[in-house]
PDB file of C-alpha atoms in Angstrom:
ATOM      1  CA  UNK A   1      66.262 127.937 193.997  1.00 76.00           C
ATOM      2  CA  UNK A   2      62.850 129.445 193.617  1.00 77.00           C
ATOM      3  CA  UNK A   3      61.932 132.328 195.112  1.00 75.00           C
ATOM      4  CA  UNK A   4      58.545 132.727 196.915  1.00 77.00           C
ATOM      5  CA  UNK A   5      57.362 136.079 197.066  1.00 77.00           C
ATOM      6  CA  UNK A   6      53.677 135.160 198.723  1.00 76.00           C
ATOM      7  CA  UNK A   7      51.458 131.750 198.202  1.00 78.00           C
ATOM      8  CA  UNK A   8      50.225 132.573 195.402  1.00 78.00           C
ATOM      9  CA  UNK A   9      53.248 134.254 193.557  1.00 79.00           C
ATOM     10  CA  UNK A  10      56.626 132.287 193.570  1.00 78.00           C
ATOM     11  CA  UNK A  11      59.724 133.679 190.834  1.00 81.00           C
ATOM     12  CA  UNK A  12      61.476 130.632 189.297  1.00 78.00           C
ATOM     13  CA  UNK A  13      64.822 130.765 189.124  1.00 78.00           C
ATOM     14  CA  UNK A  14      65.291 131.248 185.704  1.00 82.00           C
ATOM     15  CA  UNK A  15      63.876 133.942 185.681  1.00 80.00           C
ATOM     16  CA  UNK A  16      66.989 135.683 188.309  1.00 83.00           C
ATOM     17  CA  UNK A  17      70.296 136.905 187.440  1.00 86.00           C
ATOM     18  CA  UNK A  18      73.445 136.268 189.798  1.00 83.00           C
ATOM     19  CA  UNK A  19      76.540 138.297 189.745  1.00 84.00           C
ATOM     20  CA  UNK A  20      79.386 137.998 192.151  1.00 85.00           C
ATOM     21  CA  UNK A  21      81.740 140.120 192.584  1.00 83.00           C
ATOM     22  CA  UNK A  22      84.574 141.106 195.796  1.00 77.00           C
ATOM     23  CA  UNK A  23      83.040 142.710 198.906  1.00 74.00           C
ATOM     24  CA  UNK A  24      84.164 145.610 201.057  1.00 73.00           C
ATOM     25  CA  UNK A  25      84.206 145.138 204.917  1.00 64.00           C
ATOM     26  CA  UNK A  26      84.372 142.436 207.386  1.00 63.00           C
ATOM     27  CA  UNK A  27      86.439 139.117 206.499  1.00 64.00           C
ATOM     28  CA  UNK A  28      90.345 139.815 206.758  1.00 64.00           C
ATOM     29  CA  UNK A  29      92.284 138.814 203.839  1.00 68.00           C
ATOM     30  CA  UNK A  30      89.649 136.181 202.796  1.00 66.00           C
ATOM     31  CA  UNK A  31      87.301 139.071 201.940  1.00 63.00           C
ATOM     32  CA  UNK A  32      90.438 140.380 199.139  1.00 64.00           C
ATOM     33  CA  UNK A  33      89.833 136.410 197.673  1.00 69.00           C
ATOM     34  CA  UNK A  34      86.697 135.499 197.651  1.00 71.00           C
ATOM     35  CA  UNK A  35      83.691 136.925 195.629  1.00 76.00           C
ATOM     36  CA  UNK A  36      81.284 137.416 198.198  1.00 78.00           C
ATOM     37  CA  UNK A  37      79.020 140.327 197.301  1.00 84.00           C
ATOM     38  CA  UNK A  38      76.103 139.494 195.816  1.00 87.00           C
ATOM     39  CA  UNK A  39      74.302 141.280 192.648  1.00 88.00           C
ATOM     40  CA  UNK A  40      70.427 139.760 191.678  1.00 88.00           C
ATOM     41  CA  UNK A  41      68.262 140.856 188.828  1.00 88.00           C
ATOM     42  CA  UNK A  42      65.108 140.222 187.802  1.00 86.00           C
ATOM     43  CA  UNK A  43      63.387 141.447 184.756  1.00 85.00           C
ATOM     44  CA  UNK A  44      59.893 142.946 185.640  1.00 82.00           C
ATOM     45  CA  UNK A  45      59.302 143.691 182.281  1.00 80.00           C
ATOM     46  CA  UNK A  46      60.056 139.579 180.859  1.00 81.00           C
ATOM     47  CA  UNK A  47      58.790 138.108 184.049  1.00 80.00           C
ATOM     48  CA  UNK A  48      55.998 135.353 182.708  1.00 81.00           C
ATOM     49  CA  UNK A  49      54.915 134.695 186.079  1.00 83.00           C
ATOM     50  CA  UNK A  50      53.454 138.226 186.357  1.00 82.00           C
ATOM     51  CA  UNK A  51      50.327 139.463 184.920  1.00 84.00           C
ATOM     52  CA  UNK A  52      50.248 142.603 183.004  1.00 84.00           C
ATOM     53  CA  UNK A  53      48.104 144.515 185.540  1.00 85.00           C
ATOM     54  CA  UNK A  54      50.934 142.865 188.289  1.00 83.00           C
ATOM     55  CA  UNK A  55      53.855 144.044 185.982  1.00 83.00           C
ATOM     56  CA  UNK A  56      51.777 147.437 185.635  1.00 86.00           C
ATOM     57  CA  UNK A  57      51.359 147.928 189.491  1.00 83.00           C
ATOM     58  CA  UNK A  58      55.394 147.269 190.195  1.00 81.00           C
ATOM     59  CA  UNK A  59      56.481 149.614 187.425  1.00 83.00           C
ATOM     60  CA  UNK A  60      54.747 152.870 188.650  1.00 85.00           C
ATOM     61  CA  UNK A  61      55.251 151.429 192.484  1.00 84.00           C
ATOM     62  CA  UNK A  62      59.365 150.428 192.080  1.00 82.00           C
ATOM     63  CA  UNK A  63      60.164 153.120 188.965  1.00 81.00           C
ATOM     64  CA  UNK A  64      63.163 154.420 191.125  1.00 83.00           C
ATOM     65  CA  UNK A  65      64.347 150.853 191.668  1.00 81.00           C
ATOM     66  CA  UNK A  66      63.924 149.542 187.833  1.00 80.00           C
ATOM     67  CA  UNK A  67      66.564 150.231 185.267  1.00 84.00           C
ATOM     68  CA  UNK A  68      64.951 149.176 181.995  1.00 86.00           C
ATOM     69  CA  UNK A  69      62.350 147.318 183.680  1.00 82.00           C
ATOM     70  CA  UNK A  70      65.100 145.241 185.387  1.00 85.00           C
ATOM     71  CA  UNK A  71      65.162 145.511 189.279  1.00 86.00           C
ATOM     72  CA  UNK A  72      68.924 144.763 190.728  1.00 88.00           C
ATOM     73  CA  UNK A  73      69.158 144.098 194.831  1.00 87.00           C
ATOM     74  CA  UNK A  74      72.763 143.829 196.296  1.00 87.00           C
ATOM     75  CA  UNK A  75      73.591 142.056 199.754  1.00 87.00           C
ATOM     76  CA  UNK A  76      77.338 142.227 200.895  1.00 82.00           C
ATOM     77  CA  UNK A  77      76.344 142.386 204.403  1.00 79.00           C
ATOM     78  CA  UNK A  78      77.928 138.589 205.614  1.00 80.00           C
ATOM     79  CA  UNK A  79      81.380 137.086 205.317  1.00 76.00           C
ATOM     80  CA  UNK A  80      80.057 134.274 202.861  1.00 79.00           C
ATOM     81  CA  UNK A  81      78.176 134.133 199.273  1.00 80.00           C
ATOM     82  CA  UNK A  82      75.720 131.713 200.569  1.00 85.00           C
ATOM     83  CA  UNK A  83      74.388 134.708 203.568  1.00 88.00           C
ATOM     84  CA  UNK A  84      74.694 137.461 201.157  1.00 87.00           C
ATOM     85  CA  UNK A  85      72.457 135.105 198.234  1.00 86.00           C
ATOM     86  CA  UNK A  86      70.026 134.388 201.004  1.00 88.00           C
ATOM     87  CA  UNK A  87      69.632 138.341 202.255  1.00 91.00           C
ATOM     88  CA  UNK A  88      69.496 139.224 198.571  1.00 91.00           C
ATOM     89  CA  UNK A  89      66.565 137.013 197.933  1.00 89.00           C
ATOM     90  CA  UNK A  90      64.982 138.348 201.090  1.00 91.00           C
ATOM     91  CA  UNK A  91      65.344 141.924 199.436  1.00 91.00           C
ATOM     92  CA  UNK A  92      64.167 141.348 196.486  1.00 89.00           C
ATOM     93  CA  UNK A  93      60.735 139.232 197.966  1.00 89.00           C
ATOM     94  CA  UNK A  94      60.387 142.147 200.576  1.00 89.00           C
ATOM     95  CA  UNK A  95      60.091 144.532 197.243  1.00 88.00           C
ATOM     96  CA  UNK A  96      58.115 142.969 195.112  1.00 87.00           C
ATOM     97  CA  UNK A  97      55.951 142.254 197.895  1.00 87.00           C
ATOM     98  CA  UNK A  98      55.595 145.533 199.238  1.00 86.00           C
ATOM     99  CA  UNK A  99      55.315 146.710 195.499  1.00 84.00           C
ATOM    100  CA  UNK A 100      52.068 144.511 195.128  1.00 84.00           C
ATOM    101  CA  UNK A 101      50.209 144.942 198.396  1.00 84.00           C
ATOM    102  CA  UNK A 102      47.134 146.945 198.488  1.00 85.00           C
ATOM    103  CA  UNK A 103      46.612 150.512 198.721  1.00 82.00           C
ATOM    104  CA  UNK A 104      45.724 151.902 201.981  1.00 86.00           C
ATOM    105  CA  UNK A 105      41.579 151.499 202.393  1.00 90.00           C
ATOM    106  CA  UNK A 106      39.735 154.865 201.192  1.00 92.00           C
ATOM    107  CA  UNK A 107      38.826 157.093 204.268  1.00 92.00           C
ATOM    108  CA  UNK A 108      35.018 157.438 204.653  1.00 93.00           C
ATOM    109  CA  UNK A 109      33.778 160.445 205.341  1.00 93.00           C
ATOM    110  CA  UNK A 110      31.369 160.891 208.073  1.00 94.00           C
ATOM    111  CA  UNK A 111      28.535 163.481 209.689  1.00 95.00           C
ATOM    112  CA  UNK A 112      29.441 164.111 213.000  1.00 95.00           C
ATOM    113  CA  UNK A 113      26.479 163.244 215.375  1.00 96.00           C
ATOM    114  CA  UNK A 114      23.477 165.093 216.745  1.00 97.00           C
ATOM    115  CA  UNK A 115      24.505 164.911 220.200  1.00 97.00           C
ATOM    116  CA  UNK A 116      28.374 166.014 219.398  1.00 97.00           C
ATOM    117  CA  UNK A 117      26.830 169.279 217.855  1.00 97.00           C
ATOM    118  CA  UNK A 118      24.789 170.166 220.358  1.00 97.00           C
ATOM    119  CA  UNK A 119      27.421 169.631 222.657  1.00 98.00           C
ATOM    120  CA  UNK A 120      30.366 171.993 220.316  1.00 98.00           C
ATOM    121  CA  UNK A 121      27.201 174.662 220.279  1.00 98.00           C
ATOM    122  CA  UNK A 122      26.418 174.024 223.879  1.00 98.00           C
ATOM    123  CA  UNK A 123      29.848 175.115 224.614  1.00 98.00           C
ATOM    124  CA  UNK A 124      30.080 177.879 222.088  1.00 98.00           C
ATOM    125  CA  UNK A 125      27.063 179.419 224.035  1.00 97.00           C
ATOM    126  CA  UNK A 126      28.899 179.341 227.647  1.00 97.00           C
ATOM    127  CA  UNK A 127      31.860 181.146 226.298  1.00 97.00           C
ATOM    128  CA  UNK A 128      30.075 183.955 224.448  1.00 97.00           C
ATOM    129  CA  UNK A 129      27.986 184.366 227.419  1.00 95.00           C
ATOM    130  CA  UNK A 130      31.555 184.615 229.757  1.00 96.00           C
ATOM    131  CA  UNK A 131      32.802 187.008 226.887  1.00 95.00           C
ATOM    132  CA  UNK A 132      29.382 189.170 227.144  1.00 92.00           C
ATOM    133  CA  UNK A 133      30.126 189.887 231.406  1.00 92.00           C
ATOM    134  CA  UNK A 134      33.113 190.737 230.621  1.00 93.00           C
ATOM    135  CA  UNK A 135      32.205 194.104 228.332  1.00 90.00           C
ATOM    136  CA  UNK A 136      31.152 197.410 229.431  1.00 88.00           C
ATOM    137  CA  UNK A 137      27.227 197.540 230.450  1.00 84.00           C
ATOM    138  CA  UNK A 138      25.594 199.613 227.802  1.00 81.00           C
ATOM    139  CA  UNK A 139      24.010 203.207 228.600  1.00 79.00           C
ATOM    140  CA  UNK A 140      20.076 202.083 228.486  1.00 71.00           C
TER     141      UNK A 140
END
């Protein structure tokens, strides 16, 4: 089961590591049974289907998610393996995604307009005036 990330980025399963292990919470005595919590890994650092500026852009973006260039995403939300496999893909395309968006666009910087200054000044002038009634008159 492949997973795709965007259109133009899909991981192939060979490339992911299961592990499967007993979950905590819901499920009654089935949950002490069954191994329903889910474990998947994926090697950044091996991936082929990445390029190197890709692999580049996830290390410095996920470094507090990556353990030797490995990233691991557990799901032990559901009862069943099959949920928690699903959510766990869902995690780990939500990352990698969000790990190779683009940046925010770079704020311009712009000159405020002739008509806003002379408005700011404009005002400036009305309250110095109200502050110069208000003084003492001066002995002349």
């Amino acid at each position: 089961m492949d997973l795709e990330v965007s259109p133009a980025l899909t991981i192939p399963s060979s490339e992911l590591g299961w592990r499967f292990s007993r979950s905590s919470g819901p499920g009654g005595q089935h949950v002490n049974t069954s191994d329903s919590r889910v474990e998947l890994s994926w090697s950044v650092a091996d991936s082929a289907v990445l390029s190197d500026a890709q692999r580049l852009l996830l290390a410095t973006r996920l470094e507090g998610r990556l353990v030797a260039g490995v990233i691991t995403v557990t799901a032990s939300e559901r009862r069943s393996q099959l949920r928690n496999r699903e959510l766990a893909l869902a995690k780990l395309a939500g990352l990698v995604a969000k790990g190779l968006a683009p940046g925010p666009a770079r704020r311009r910087a712009t000159k405020p307009t002739a008509g806003s200054t002379r408005r700011r000044l404009a005002a400036k002038e009305r309250r110095s005036a109200t502050k110069r009634q208000r003084q003492r008159p001066t002995a002349e």
